[in-house]
Coordinates of C-alpha atoms and ligand atoms in Angstrom, one line a residue:
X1 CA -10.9 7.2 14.5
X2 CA -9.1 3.9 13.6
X3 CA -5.5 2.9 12.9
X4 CA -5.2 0.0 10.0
X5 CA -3.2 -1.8 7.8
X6 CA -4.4 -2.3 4.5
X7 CA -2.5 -5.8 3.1
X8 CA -2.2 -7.4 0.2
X9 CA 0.2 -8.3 -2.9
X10 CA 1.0 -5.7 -5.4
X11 CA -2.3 -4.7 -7.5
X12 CA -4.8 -5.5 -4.5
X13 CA -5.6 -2.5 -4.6
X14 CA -4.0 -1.0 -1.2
X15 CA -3.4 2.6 -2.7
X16 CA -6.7 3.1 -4.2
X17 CA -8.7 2.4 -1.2
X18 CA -6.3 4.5 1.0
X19 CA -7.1 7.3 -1.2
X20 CA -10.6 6.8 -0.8
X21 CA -10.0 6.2 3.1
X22 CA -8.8 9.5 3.4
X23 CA -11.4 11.2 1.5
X24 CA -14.5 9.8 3.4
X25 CA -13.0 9.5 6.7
X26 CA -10.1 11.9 7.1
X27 CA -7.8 9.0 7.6
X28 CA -4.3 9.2 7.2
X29 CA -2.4 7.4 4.2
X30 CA 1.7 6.0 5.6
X31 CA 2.6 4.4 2.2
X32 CA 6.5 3.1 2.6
X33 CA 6.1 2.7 -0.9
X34 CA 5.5 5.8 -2.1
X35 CA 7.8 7.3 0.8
X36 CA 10.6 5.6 -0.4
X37 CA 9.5 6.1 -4.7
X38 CA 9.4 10.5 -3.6
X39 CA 13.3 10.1 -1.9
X40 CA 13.9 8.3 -6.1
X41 CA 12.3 11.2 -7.6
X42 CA 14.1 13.8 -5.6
X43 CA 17.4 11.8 -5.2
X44 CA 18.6 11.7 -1.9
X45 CA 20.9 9.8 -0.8
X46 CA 17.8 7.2 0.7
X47 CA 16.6 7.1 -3.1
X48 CA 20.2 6.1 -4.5
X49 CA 20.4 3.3 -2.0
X50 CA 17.0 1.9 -2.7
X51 CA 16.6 2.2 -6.2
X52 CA 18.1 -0.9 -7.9
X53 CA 16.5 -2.7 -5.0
X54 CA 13.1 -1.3 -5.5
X55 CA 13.6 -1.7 -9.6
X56 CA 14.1 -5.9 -8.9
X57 CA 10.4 -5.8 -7.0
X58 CA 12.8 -7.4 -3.9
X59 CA 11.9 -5.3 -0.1
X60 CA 14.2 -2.7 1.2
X61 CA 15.6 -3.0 4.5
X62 CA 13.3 -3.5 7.9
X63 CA 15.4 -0.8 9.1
X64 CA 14.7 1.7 6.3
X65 CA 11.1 1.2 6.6
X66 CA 10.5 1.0 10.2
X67 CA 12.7 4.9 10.5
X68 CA 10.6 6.3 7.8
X69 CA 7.0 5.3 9.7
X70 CA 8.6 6.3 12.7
X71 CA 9.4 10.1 11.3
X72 CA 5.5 10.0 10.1
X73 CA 3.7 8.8 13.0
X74 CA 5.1 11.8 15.2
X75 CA 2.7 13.8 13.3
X76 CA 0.0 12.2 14.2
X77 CA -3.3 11.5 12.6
X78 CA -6.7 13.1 13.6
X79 CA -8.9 10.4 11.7
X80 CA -6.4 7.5 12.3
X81 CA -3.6 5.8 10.2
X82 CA -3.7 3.9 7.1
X83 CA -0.7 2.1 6.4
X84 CA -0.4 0.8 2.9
X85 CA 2.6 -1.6 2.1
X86 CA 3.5 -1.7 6.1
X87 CA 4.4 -3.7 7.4
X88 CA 5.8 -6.0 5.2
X89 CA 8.0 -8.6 7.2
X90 CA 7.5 -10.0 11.2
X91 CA 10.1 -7.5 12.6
X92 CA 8.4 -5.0 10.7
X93 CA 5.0 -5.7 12.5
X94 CA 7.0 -6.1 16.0
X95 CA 8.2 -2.6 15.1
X96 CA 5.0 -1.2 14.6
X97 CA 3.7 -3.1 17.8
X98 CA 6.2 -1.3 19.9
X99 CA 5.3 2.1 18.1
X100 CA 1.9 1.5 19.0
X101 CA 2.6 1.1 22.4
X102 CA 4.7 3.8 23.0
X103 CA 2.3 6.3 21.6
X104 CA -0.8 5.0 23.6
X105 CA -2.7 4.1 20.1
X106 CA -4.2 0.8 18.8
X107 CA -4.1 -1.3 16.2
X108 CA -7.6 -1.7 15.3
X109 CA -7.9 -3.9 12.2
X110 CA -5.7 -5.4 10.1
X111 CA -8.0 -6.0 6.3
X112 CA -6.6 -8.0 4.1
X113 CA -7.2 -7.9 0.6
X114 CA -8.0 -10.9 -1.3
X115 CA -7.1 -11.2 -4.9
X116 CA -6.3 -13.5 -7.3
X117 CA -2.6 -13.4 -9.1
X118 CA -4.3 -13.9 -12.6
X119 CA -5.4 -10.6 -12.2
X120 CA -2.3 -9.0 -10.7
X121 CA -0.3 -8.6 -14.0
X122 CA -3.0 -6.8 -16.0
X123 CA -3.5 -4.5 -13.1
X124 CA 0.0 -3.4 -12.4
X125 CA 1.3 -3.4 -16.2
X126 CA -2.0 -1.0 -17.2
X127 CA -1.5 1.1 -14.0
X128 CA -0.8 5.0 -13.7
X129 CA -0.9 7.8 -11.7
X130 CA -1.1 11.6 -11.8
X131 CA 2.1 12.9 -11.2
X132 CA 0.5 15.7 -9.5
X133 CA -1.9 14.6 -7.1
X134 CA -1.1 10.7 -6.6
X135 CA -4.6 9.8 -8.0
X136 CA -4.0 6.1 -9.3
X137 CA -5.6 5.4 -12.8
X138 CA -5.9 2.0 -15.0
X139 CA -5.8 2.0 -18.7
X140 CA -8.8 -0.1 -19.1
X141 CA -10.6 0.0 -15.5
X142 CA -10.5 3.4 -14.7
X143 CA -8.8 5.5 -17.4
X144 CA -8.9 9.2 -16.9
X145 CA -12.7 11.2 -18.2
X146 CA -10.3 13.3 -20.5
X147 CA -6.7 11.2 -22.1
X148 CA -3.7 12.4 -20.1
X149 CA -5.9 14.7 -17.9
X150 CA -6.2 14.3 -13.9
X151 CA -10.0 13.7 -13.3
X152 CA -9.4 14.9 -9.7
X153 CA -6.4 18.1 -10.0
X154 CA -6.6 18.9 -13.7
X155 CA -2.8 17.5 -14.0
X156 CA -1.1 16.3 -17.0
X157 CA 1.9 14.5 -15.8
X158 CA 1.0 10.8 -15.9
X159 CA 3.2 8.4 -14.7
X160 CA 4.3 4.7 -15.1
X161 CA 6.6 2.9 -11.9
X162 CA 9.8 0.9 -13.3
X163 CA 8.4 -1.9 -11.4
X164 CA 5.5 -2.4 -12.6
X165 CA 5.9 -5.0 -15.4
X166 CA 5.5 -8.5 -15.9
X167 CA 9.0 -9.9 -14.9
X168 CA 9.4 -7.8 -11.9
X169 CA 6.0 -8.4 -10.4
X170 CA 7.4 -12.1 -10.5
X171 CA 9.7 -10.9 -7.7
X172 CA 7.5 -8.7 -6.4
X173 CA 4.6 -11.4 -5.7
X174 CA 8.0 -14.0 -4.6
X175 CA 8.8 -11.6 -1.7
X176 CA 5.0 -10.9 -0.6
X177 CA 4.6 -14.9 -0.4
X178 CA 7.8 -15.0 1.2
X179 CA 7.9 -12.6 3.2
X180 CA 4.5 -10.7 3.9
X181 CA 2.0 -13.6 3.7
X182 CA 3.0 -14.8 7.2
X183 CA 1.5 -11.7 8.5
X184 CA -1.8 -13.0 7.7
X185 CA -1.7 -15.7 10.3
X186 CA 0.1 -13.6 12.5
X187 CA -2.7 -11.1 12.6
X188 CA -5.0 -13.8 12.8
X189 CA -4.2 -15.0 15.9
X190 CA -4.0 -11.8 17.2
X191 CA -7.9 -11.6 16.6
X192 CA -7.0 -8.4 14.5
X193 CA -7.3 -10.0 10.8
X194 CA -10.8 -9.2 8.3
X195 CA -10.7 -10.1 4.7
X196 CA -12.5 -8.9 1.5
X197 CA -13.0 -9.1 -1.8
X198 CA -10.2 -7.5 -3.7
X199 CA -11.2 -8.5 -7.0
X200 CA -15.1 -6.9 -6.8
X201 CA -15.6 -3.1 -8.4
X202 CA -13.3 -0.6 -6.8
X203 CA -16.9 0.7 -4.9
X204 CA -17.9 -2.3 -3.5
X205 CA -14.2 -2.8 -2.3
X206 CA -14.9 0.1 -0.4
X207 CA -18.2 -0.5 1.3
X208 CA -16.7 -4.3 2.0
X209 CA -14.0 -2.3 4.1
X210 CA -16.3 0.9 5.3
X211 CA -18.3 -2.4 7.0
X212 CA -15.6 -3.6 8.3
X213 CA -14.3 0.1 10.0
X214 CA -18.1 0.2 11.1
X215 CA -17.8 -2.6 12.8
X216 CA -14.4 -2.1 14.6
Ligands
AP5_1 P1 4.5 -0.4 -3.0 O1 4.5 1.0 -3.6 O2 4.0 -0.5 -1.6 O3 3.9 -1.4 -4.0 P2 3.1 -2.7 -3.8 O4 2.9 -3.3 -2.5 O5 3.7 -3.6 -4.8 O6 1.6 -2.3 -4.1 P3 1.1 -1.6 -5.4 O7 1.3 -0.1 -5.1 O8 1.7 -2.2 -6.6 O9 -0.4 -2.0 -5.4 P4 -1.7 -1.5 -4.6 O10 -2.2 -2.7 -3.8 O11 -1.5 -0.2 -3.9 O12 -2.6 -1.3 -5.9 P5 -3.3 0.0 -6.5 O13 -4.4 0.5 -5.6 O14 -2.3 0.9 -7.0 O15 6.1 -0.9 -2.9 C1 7.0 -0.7 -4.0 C2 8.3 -1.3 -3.6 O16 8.8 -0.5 -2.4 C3 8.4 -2.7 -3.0 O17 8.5 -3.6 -4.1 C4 9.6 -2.6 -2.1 O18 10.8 -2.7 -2.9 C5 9.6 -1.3 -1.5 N1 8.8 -1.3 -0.2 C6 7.7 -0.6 0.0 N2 7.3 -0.8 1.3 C7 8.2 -1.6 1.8 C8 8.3 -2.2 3.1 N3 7.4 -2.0 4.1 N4 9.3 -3.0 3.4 C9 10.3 -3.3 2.4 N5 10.2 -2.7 1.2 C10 9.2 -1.9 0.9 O19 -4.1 -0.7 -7.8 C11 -3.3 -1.3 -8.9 C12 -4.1 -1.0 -10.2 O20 -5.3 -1.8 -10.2 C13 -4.5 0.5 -10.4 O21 -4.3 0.8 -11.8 C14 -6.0 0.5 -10.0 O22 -6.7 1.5 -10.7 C15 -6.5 -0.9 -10.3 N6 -7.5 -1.3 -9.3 C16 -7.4 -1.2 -8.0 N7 -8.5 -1.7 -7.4 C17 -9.2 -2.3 -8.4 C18 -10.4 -3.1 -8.4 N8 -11.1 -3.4 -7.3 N9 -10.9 -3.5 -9.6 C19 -10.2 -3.2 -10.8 N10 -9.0 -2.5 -10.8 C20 -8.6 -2.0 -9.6

């Protein structure tokens, strides 16, 4: 069992190696992300507020995040959490310090996913997912066996994110280098921090960080 926090700017490839993190090791995925993309879809009143935000590629607030890992993290997770796109900001990672603590769990590795920004735009814009399942699919790198069809659930709603195109991701890569970067060190020095390849084959991706867990 191991807690982690998968990080790295938008296209590193966070979600797909969650995905496969729960699949091999019965790990639990806490994407904010997609949290706050499913309160959109049904429109609460948490969707209505973040929308426009989430539509400019800037972050929501600490405080909007840090309740909806909170509410999660009372479940608790068996295999250990994954969080994917948390946190994002220091307060956040104070935040999920304190959590920690309070629940008698540890952090156990922070993995950071090193990619290049070149590839970051062809990524994101040829990105989609089953709207179905959540599998995450790539127009050229991983399109589905059958066009429009789910490899994993059979499903034939595909989606595309508002975000991801080429003037958003702008923002969206301004706010990780702002923002989220600093985490980096901050891990770091906290003796927490691996890195690995982001921009090898989604397999080896996946050994690099299965080494990593070993290791741990
Ligand atoms: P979020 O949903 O977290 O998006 P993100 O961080 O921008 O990350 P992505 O989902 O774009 O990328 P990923 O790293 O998961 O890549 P993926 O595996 O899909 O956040 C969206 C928004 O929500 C934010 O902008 C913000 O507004 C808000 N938000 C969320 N959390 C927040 C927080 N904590 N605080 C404040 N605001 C928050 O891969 C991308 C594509 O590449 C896919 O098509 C995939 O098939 C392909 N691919 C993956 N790996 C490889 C590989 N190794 N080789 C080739 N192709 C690959």
């Amino acid at each position: 069992m191991a807690n982690i926090i998968l990080l790295g700017p938008p296209g590193a490839g966070k979600g797909t190696q969650a995905k496969r993190l729960e699949e091999a090791r019965g790990m639990v995925q806490l994407s904010t992300g997609d949290m706050l993309k499913e309160a959109i879809a049904k429109g609460t009143d948490l969707g209505r507020q973040v929308e426009g935000i989430m539509a400019r590629g800037e972050l929501v607030t600490d405080e909007i995040v840090i309740g909806l890992i909170e509410a999660k993290m009372k479940d608790g997770a068996k295999g250990g959490f994954i969080f994917d796109g948390f946190p994002r900001t220091l307060k956040q990672a104070d935040a999920l310090g304190q959590l920690m603590t309070r629940m008698g769990a540890t952090l156990d590795r922070v993995i950071e996913m090193q990619v290049d920004d070149a590839v970051l735009v062809a990524r994101v814009t040829g990105r989609f997912t089953c709207g179905t399942c959540g599998e995450v699919y790539h127009d050229t790198t991983r399109p589905t066996k059958v066009p429009g069809v789910c490899d994993v659930c059979g499903g034939t709603n595909m989606k595309r994110r508002a975000d991801d195109n080429e003037e958003t991701l702008k923002t969206r890569l301004m706010e990780y280098y702002k923002k989220t970067s600093p985490l980096i060190g901050f891990y770091y020095a906290k003796g927490q921090l691996s890195a690995v390849n982001g921009l090898a084959e989604v397999d080896s991706v996946a050994e690099a960080i299965a080494s990593v867990l070993d290791k741990a």
